[in-house]
């Protein structure tokens, strides 16, 4: 048993950042919800075995749980669609993971990578389609499926870190010239959503990199053109225009059979929503059909 004078600092904060309830965390560690609550209040402390279980379940180093440090400064410039999610505890944990990743890269002689920036001041459909073709060339893929997007981006030298996050956070990204690009993806989300998220964050690194320096994202009324552009680029990378037109050429303006949609979904590792939104953007289905 750990010393009774030791309190697990910010345990509740790290649990919430991992998207876990007290009961869910207790199930992972093998204790009750009441025990987790007592640890969070400081009324009792876990055994060493339980402490390491907490560390594994939360993706947080043991010493961080015990010391509660969150003043580490990595120099990483973060961007999140909602800057409010970048609380000091989350920034610290993700920065620590990126630093560990970078240290391993140096040991292996790997060179940090940043995709070429293509600043997009305002959303333009044709421009995003062109950039998508250029990025697919950079990735070394043709018109076929990307398959495991996370592995593909890692092969290009980007740091991909899958970490438990609150359910409403799909992912976020950061970079420095020294570290290269870092993309964080919610471990609790299904693979198809993780793939789209990784490409969405790649899009921000390419289109909106100047926003990372300040960490401040100005809000706009209505649909944010930056998010529209990032979603468009992610969808176009997963499903190029030529691919969609070839797959659905016989059904333009008609009702697309569900078995065909499911087959495309399976072969291209995309969600049904991504596929239908892409078809609507390309004019292969009407907005009325999309709504139905």
mmCIF file of C-alpha atoms in Angstrom:
data_model
loop_
_atom_site.group_PDB
_atom_site.id
_atom_site.type_symbol
_atom_site.label_atom_id
_atom_site.label_comp_id
_atom_site.label_asym_id
_atom_site.label_seq_id
_atom_site.Cartn_x
_atom_site.Cartn_y
_atom_site.Cartn_z
ATOM 1 C CA UNK A 1 0.000 0.000 0.000
ATOM 2 C CA UNK A 2 1.204 3.490 -0.788
ATOM 3 C CA UNK A 3 1.701 5.995 1.988
ATOM 4 C CA UNK A 4 -1.619 7.318 3.303
ATOM 5 C CA UNK A 5 -0.196 10.840 3.006
ATOM 6 C CA UNK A 6 0.047 10.522 -0.789
ATOM 7 C CA UNK A 7 -2.910 11.833 -2.774
ATOM 8 C CA UNK A 8 -3.517 11.063 -6.427
ATOM 9 C CA UNK A 9 -3.538 14.617 -7.705
ATOM 10 C CA UNK A 10 -5.974 15.402 -10.538
ATOM 11 C CA UNK A 11 -7.128 11.771 -10.806
ATOM 12 C CA UNK A 12 -10.670 12.954 -11.481
ATOM 13 C CA UNK A 13 -9.409 15.346 -14.175
ATOM 14 C CA UNK A 14 -7.394 12.651 -15.978
ATOM 15 C CA UNK A 15 -10.345 10.261 -15.721
ATOM 16 C CA UNK A 16 -12.671 12.814 -17.306
ATOM 17 C CA UNK A 17 -10.135 13.578 -20.029
ATOM 18 C CA UNK A 18 -10.059 9.856 -20.827
ATOM 19 C CA UNK A 19 -13.842 9.840 -21.250
ATOM 20 C CA UNK A 20 -14.358 7.365 -18.394
ATOM 21 C CA UNK A 21 -16.913 7.335 -15.599
ATOM 22 C CA UNK A 22 -15.830 6.308 -12.112
ATOM 23 C CA UNK A 23 -17.545 2.960 -12.688
ATOM 24 C CA UNK A 24 -15.845 2.385 -16.056
ATOM 25 C CA UNK A 25 -12.416 3.200 -14.625
ATOM 26 C CA UNK A 26 -13.105 0.950 -11.645
ATOM 27 C CA UNK A 27 -13.970 -1.921 -13.995
ATOM 28 C CA UNK A 28 -10.642 -1.503 -15.809
ATOM 29 C CA UNK A 29 -8.663 -1.463 -12.578
ATOM 30 C CA UNK A 30 -10.727 -4.147 -10.832
ATOM 31 C CA UNK A 31 -12.270 -2.026 -8.063
ATOM 32 C CA UNK A 32 -15.670 -0.500 -7.347
ATOM 33 C CA UNK A 33 -16.923 2.939 -8.267
ATOM 34 C CA UNK A 34 -16.885 3.830 -4.578
ATOM 35 C CA UNK A 35 -13.184 2.998 -4.398
ATOM 36 C CA UNK A 36 -12.407 5.290 -7.334
ATOM 37 C CA UNK A 37 -14.424 8.051 -5.672
ATOM 38 C CA UNK A 38 -12.477 7.585 -2.432
ATOM 39 C CA UNK A 39 -9.161 7.799 -4.294
ATOM 40 C CA UNK A 40 -10.283 10.987 -6.031
ATOM 41 C CA UNK A 41 -11.260 12.554 -2.695
ATOM 42 C CA UNK A 42 -8.002 11.471 -1.089
ATOM 43 C CA UNK A 43 -9.807 9.379 1.537
ATOM 44 C CA UNK A 44 -7.769 6.295 0.590
ATOM 45 C CA UNK A 45 -4.965 5.338 -1.792
ATOM 46 C CA UNK A 46 -4.410 2.422 -4.201
ATOM 47 C CA UNK A 47 -1.860 -0.327 -3.923
ATOM 48 C CA UNK A 48 1.119 -0.205 -6.265
ATOM 49 C CA UNK A 49 -0.562 -2.782 -8.502
ATOM 50 C CA UNK A 50 -3.712 -0.675 -8.625
ATOM 51 C CA UNK A 51 -1.675 2.479 -9.275
ATOM 52 C CA UNK A 52 -0.066 0.888 -12.332
ATOM 53 C CA UNK A 53 -3.542 -0.235 -13.420
ATOM 54 C CA UNK A 54 -4.735 3.363 -13.216
ATOM 55 C CA UNK A 55 -1.716 4.516 -15.209
ATOM 56 C CA UNK A 56 -2.433 2.003 -17.980
ATOM 57 C CA UNK A 57 -6.174 2.706 -18.075
ATOM 58 C CA UNK A 58 -5.713 6.477 -18.257
ATOM 59 C CA UNK A 59 -2.593 6.567 -20.419
ATOM 60 C CA UNK A 60 -0.902 8.738 -17.790
ATOM 61 C CA UNK A 61 2.572 8.136 -16.283
ATOM 62 C CA UNK A 62 2.564 6.936 -12.673
ATOM 63 C CA UNK A 63 4.688 9.832 -11.445
ATOM 64 C CA UNK A 64 2.264 12.303 -13.003
ATOM 65 C CA UNK A 65 -0.636 10.810 -11.055
ATOM 66 C CA UNK A 66 1.315 11.067 -7.812
ATOM 67 C CA UNK A 67 2.897 14.488 -8.312
ATOM 68 C CA UNK A 68 0.211 16.276 -10.267
ATOM 69 C CA UNK A 69 2.681 18.186 -12.453
ATOM 70 C CA UNK A 70 1.256 20.004 -15.421
ATOM 71 C CA UNK A 71 3.800 22.768 -16.004
ATOM 72 C CA UNK A 72 5.936 20.947 -18.581
ATOM 73 C CA UNK A 73 6.535 23.040 -21.693
ATOM 74 C CA UNK A 74 7.385 21.052 -24.833
ATOM 75 C CA UNK A 75 7.181 23.922 -27.283
ATOM 76 C CA UNK A 76 4.480 22.096 -29.234
ATOM 77 C CA UNK A 77 1.956 24.383 -30.887
ATOM 78 C CA UNK A 78 -1.507 22.867 -30.585
ATOM 79 C CA UNK A 79 -4.693 23.390 -32.516
ATOM 80 C CA UNK A 80 -8.115 22.111 -31.479
ATOM 81 C CA UNK A 81 -11.473 22.803 -33.099
ATOM 82 C CA UNK A 82 -12.577 23.858 -29.587
ATOM 83 C CA UNK A 83 -9.593 25.454 -27.781
ATOM 84 C CA UNK A 84 -11.405 25.047 -24.440
ATOM 85 C CA UNK A 85 -10.555 21.324 -24.455
ATOM 86 C CA UNK A 86 -6.826 22.061 -24.203
ATOM 87 C CA UNK A 87 -6.751 22.233 -20.411
ATOM 88 C CA UNK A 88 -3.251 22.112 -18.840
ATOM 89 C CA UNK A 89 -3.598 18.456 -17.804
ATOM 90 C CA UNK A 90 -4.474 17.298 -21.326
ATOM 91 C CA UNK A 91 -1.782 19.457 -22.927
ATOM 92 C CA UNK A 92 0.768 18.033 -20.483
ATOM 93 C CA UNK A 93 -0.138 14.383 -21.068
ATOM 94 C CA UNK A 94 -0.179 14.731 -24.860
ATOM 95 C CA UNK A 95 3.053 16.747 -24.901
ATOM 96 C CA UNK A 96 4.747 14.071 -22.787
ATOM 97 C CA UNK A 97 3.640 11.348 -25.206
ATOM 98 C CA UNK A 98 4.868 13.377 -28.186
ATOM 99 C CA UNK A 99 8.223 13.935 -26.468
ATOM 100 C CA UNK A 100 8.590 10.185 -25.813
ATOM 101 C CA UNK A 101 7.715 9.487 -29.460
ATOM 102 C CA UNK A 102 10.290 12.040 -30.645
ATOM 103 C CA UNK A 103 12.961 10.516 -28.395
ATOM 104 C CA UNK A 104 12.307 7.087 -29.902
ATOM 105 C CA UNK A 105 12.504 8.570 -33.417
ATOM 106 C CA UNK A 106 15.921 10.049 -32.650
ATOM 107 C CA UNK A 107 17.169 6.687 -31.380
ATOM 108 C CA UNK A 108 16.022 5.076 -34.636
ATOM 109 C CA UNK A 109 17.478 7.838 -36.788
ATOM 110 C CA UNK A 110 14.080 8.899 -38.109
ATOM 111 C CA UNK A 111 13.612 12.438 -39.404
ATOM 112 C CA UNK A 112 10.552 14.423 -38.177
ATOM 113 C CA UNK A 113 8.125 15.260 -40.983
ATOM 114 C CA UNK A 114 5.713 18.093 -41.646
ATOM 115 C CA UNK A 115 3.415 18.045 -44.677
ATOM 116 C CA UNK A 116 3.831 20.922 -47.104
ATOM 117 C CA UNK A 117 1.635 23.813 -46.054
ATOM 118 C CA UNK A 118 -0.996 25.034 -48.523
ATOM 119 C CA UNK A 119 -2.679 27.993 -46.810
ATOM 120 C CA UNK A 120 -6.376 28.278 -47.571
ATOM 121 C CA UNK A 121 -7.786 31.691 -46.706
ATOM 122 C CA UNK A 122 -11.356 30.836 -47.688
ATOM 123 C CA UNK A 123 -13.155 27.641 -48.596
ATOM 124 C CA UNK A 124 -13.137 26.760 -52.283
ATOM 125 C CA UNK A 125 -14.363 23.390 -53.534
ATOM 126 C CA UNK A 126 -12.083 23.104 -56.579
ATOM 127 C CA UNK A 127 -8.998 24.135 -54.621
ATOM 128 C CA UNK A 128 -9.601 21.490 -51.954
ATOM 129 C CA UNK A 129 -10.108 18.827 -54.642
ATOM 130 C CA UNK A 130 -6.778 19.792 -56.218
ATOM 131 C CA UNK A 131 -4.990 19.731 -52.877
ATOM 132 C CA UNK A 132 -6.477 16.295 -52.168
ATOM 133 C CA UNK A 133 -4.942 14.938 -55.371
ATOM 134 C CA UNK A 134 -1.573 16.456 -54.445
ATOM 135 C CA UNK A 135 -1.689 15.006 -50.925
ATOM 136 C CA UNK A 136 -2.570 11.553 -52.238
ATOM 137 C CA UNK A 137 0.478 11.801 -54.503
ATOM 138 C CA UNK A 138 2.566 12.738 -51.448
ATOM 139 C CA UNK A 139 1.169 9.734 -49.593
ATOM 140 C CA UNK A 140 2.161 7.514 -52.505
ATOM 141 C CA UNK A 141 -1.320 6.159 -53.193
ATOM 142 C CA UNK A 142 -3.369 6.159 -56.352
ATOM 143 C CA UNK A 143 -7.156 5.954 -56.541
ATOM 144 C CA UNK A 144 -7.532 2.863 -54.393
ATOM 145 C CA UNK A 145 -8.453 2.551 -50.704
ATOM 146 C CA UNK A 146 -6.080 4.002 -48.114
ATOM 147 C CA UNK A 147 -6.790 1.055 -45.771
ATOM 148 C CA UNK A 148 -5.051 1.700 -42.405
ATOM 149 C CA UNK A 149 -4.790 5.495 -42.462
ATOM 150 C CA UNK A 150 -2.925 5.698 -39.145
ATOM 151 C CA UNK A 151 -0.192 3.342 -40.362
ATOM 152 C CA UNK A 152 -0.006 5.142 -43.713
ATOM 153 C CA UNK A 153 0.563 8.526 -42.045
ATOM 154 C CA UNK A 154 3.139 7.027 -39.695
ATOM 155 C CA UNK A 155 4.964 5.573 -42.695
ATOM 156 C CA UNK A 156 5.217 9.137 -44.037
ATOM 157 C CA UNK A 157 6.923 10.219 -40.813
ATOM 158 C CA UNK A 158 4.031 11.885 -38.990
ATOM 159 C CA UNK A 159 3.580 11.084 -35.307
ATOM 160 C CA UNK A 160 0.212 9.393 -34.729
ATOM 161 C CA UNK A 161 -0.747 9.032 -31.072
ATOM 162 C CA UNK A 162 -3.934 7.151 -30.165
ATOM 163 C CA UNK A 163 -4.985 8.256 -26.695
ATOM 164 C CA UNK A 164 -8.222 8.012 -24.658
ATOM 165 C CA UNK A 165 -10.090 11.320 -24.853
ATOM 166 C CA UNK A 166 -13.571 12.513 -23.849
ATOM 167 C CA UNK A 167 -16.206 11.273 -26.278
ATOM 168 C CA UNK A 168 -16.893 14.701 -27.773
ATOM 169 C CA UNK A 169 -13.225 15.112 -28.802
ATOM 170 C CA UNK A 170 -12.371 13.194 -31.956
ATOM 171 C CA UNK A 171 -8.778 14.390 -32.063
ATOM 172 C CA UNK A 172 -6.422 17.346 -32.284
ATOM 173 C CA UNK A 173 -2.995 18.120 -33.661
ATOM 174 C CA UNK A 174 0.237 19.964 -32.932
ATOM 175 C CA UNK A 175 3.636 20.612 -34.429
ATOM 176 C CA UNK A 176 7.022 22.210 -34.132
ATOM 177 C CA UNK A 177 9.775 22.286 -36.706
ATOM 178 C CA UNK A 178 11.804 20.057 -34.348
ATOM 179 C CA UNK A 179 9.064 17.527 -33.565
ATOM 180 C CA UNK A 180 7.331 17.583 -36.928
ATOM 181 C CA UNK A 181 3.591 16.990 -37.156
ATOM 182 C CA UNK A 182 1.733 15.222 -34.350
ATOM 183 C CA UNK A 183 -1.836 13.953 -34.682
ATOM 184 C CA UNK A 184 -3.767 12.756 -31.625
ATOM 185 C CA UNK A 185 -6.772 10.472 -32.161
ATOM 186 C CA UNK A 186 -9.400 9.349 -29.656
ATOM 187 C CA UNK A 187 -8.671 5.745 -28.681
ATOM 188 C CA UNK A 188 -12.322 5.227 -27.682
ATOM 189 C CA UNK A 189 -13.696 5.835 -31.180
ATOM 190 C CA UNK A 190 -14.174 3.130 -33.858
ATOM 191 C CA UNK A 191 -11.481 2.673 -36.497
ATOM 192 C CA UNK A 192 -13.420 4.353 -39.338
ATOM 193 C CA UNK A 193 -13.891 7.483 -37.254
ATOM 194 C CA UNK A 194 -10.233 7.449 -36.191
ATOM 195 C CA UNK A 195 -9.175 7.342 -39.847
ATOM 196 C CA UNK A 196 -11.367 10.295 -40.775
ATOM 197 C CA UNK A 197 -10.186 12.218 -37.701
ATOM 198 C CA UNK A 198 -6.518 11.671 -38.555
ATOM 199 C CA UNK A 199 -7.076 13.008 -42.079
ATOM 200 C CA UNK A 200 -9.142 15.918 -40.740
ATOM 201 C CA UNK A 201 -6.230 16.908 -38.489
ATOM 202 C CA UNK A 202 -3.776 16.400 -41.366
ATOM 203 C CA UNK A 203 -5.940 18.835 -43.328
ATOM 204 C CA UNK A 204 -5.585 21.458 -40.595
ATOM 205 C CA UNK A 205 -1.800 20.989 -40.570
ATOM 206 C CA UNK A 206 -1.782 21.595 -44.311
ATOM 207 C CA UNK A 207 -4.424 24.315 -44.673
ATOM 208 C CA UNK A 208 -4.410 26.235 -41.392
ATOM 209 C CA UNK A 209 -0.925 25.921 -39.900
ATOM 210 C CA UNK A 210 -0.623 29.610 -39.057
ATOM 211 C CA UNK A 211 -3.369 29.147 -36.453
ATOM 212 C CA UNK A 212 -1.185 26.815 -34.387
ATOM 213 C CA UNK A 213 1.287 29.513 -33.363
ATOM 214 C CA UNK A 214 -1.254 31.470 -31.331
ATOM 215 C CA UNK A 215 -3.386 28.536 -30.223
ATOM 216 C CA UNK A 216 -6.381 30.845 -30.550
ATOM 217 C CA UNK A 217 -9.125 29.926 -32.995
ATOM 218 C CA UNK A 218 -11.464 32.773 -33.822
ATOM 219 C CA UNK A 219 -15.091 31.747 -33.848
ATOM 220 C CA UNK A 220 -17.332 32.407 -36.825
ATOM 221 C CA UNK A 221 -21.098 32.389 -37.087
ATOM 222 C CA UNK A 222 -22.747 29.507 -38.860
ATOM 223 C CA UNK A 223 -20.698 26.792 -40.572
ATOM 224 C CA UNK A 224 -16.979 27.341 -40.009
ATOM 225 C CA UNK A 225 -15.300 27.348 -43.465
ATOM 226 C CA UNK A 226 -12.113 25.935 -41.897
ATOM 227 C CA UNK A 227 -13.976 22.899 -40.595
ATOM 228 C CA UNK A 228 -15.800 22.535 -43.904
ATOM 229 C CA UNK A 229 -12.467 22.574 -45.738
ATOM 230 C CA UNK A 230 -10.864 20.067 -43.338
ATOM 231 C CA UNK A 231 -13.842 17.705 -43.597
ATOM 232 C CA UNK A 232 -13.867 18.060 -47.384
ATOM 233 C CA UNK A 233 -10.153 17.307 -47.675
ATOM 234 C CA UNK A 234 -10.453 14.274 -45.368
ATOM 235 C CA UNK A 235 -13.363 12.909 -47.411
ATOM 236 C CA UNK A 236 -11.579 13.561 -50.710
ATOM 237 C CA UNK A 237 -8.480 11.722 -49.473
ATOM 238 C CA UNK A 238 -10.553 8.708 -48.473
ATOM 239 C CA UNK A 239 -12.765 8.773 -51.574
ATOM 240 C CA UNK A 240 -11.261 10.578 -54.591
ATOM 241 C CA UNK A 241 -13.688 12.107 -57.069
ATOM 242 C CA UNK A 242 -12.680 9.652 -59.800
ATOM 243 C CA UNK A 243 -13.335 6.720 -57.454
ATOM 244 C CA UNK A 244 -16.784 7.937 -56.450
ATOM 245 C CA UNK A 245 -17.810 8.623 -60.042
ATOM 246 C CA UNK A 246 -16.614 5.188 -61.132
ATOM 247 C CA UNK A 247 -18.349 3.392 -58.249
ATOM 248 C CA UNK A 248 -21.647 5.263 -58.577
ATOM 249 C CA UNK A 249 -21.762 6.226 -62.257
ATOM 250 C CA UNK A 250 -24.864 4.127 -62.869
ATOM 251 C CA UNK A 251 -26.795 5.663 -59.986
ATOM 252 C CA UNK A 252 -26.299 9.403 -60.423
ATOM 253 C CA UNK A 253 -29.497 11.113 -59.326
ATOM 254 C CA UNK A 254 -31.050 7.748 -58.446
ATOM 255 C CA UNK A 255 -31.496 5.852 -55.220
ATOM 256 C CA UNK A 256 -28.276 3.966 -54.422
ATOM 257 C CA UNK A 257 -28.852 0.352 -53.303
ATOM 258 C CA UNK A 258 -27.805 -0.198 -49.702
ATOM 259 C CA UNK A 259 -25.758 -3.363 -50.517
ATOM 260 C CA UNK A 260 -23.599 -1.240 -52.870
ATOM 261 C CA UNK A 261 -23.080 1.401 -50.183
ATOM 262 C CA UNK A 262 -22.099 -1.240 -47.657
ATOM 263 C CA UNK A 263 -19.663 -2.784 -50.127
ATOM 264 C CA UNK A 264 -17.964 0.585 -50.740
ATOM 265 C CA UNK A 265 -17.919 1.227 -46.996
ATOM 266 C CA UNK A 266 -16.175 -2.118 -46.417
ATOM 267 C CA UNK A 267 -13.622 -1.740 -49.216
ATOM 268 C CA UNK A 268 -12.663 1.864 -48.497
ATOM 269 C CA UNK A 269 -12.868 1.760 -44.685
ATOM 270 C CA UNK A 270 -15.169 4.763 -44.448
ATOM 271 C CA UNK A 271 -18.311 5.492 -42.498
ATOM 272 C CA UNK A 272 -21.655 5.566 -44.284
ATOM 273 C CA UNK A 273 -21.978 9.242 -43.371
ATOM 274 C CA UNK A 274 -18.622 10.141 -44.961
ATOM 275 C CA UNK A 275 -19.515 8.256 -48.129
ATOM 276 C CA UNK A 276 -22.949 9.844 -48.527
ATOM 277 C CA UNK A 277 -21.691 13.346 -47.741
ATOM 278 C CA UNK A 278 -18.981 12.868 -50.342
ATOM 279 C CA UNK A 279 -21.525 11.675 -52.914
ATOM 280 C CA UNK A 280 -23.701 14.726 -52.211
ATOM 281 C CA UNK A 281 -20.768 17.143 -52.465
ATOM 282 C CA UNK A 282 -19.920 15.691 -55.879
ATOM 283 C CA UNK A 283 -23.523 15.925 -57.075
ATOM 284 C CA UNK A 284 -23.943 12.172 -57.346
ATOM 285 C CA UNK A 285 -26.951 12.268 -55.001
ATOM 286 C CA UNK A 286 -29.227 15.170 -54.255
ATOM 287 C CA UNK A 287 -29.385 16.886 -50.870
ATOM 288 C CA UNK A 288 -32.926 15.564 -50.565
ATOM 289 C CA UNK A 289 -31.692 11.998 -51.065
ATOM 290 C CA UNK A 290 -28.918 12.619 -48.535
ATOM 291 C CA UNK A 291 -31.471 13.736 -45.968
ATOM 292 C CA UNK A 292 -33.506 10.583 -46.453
#
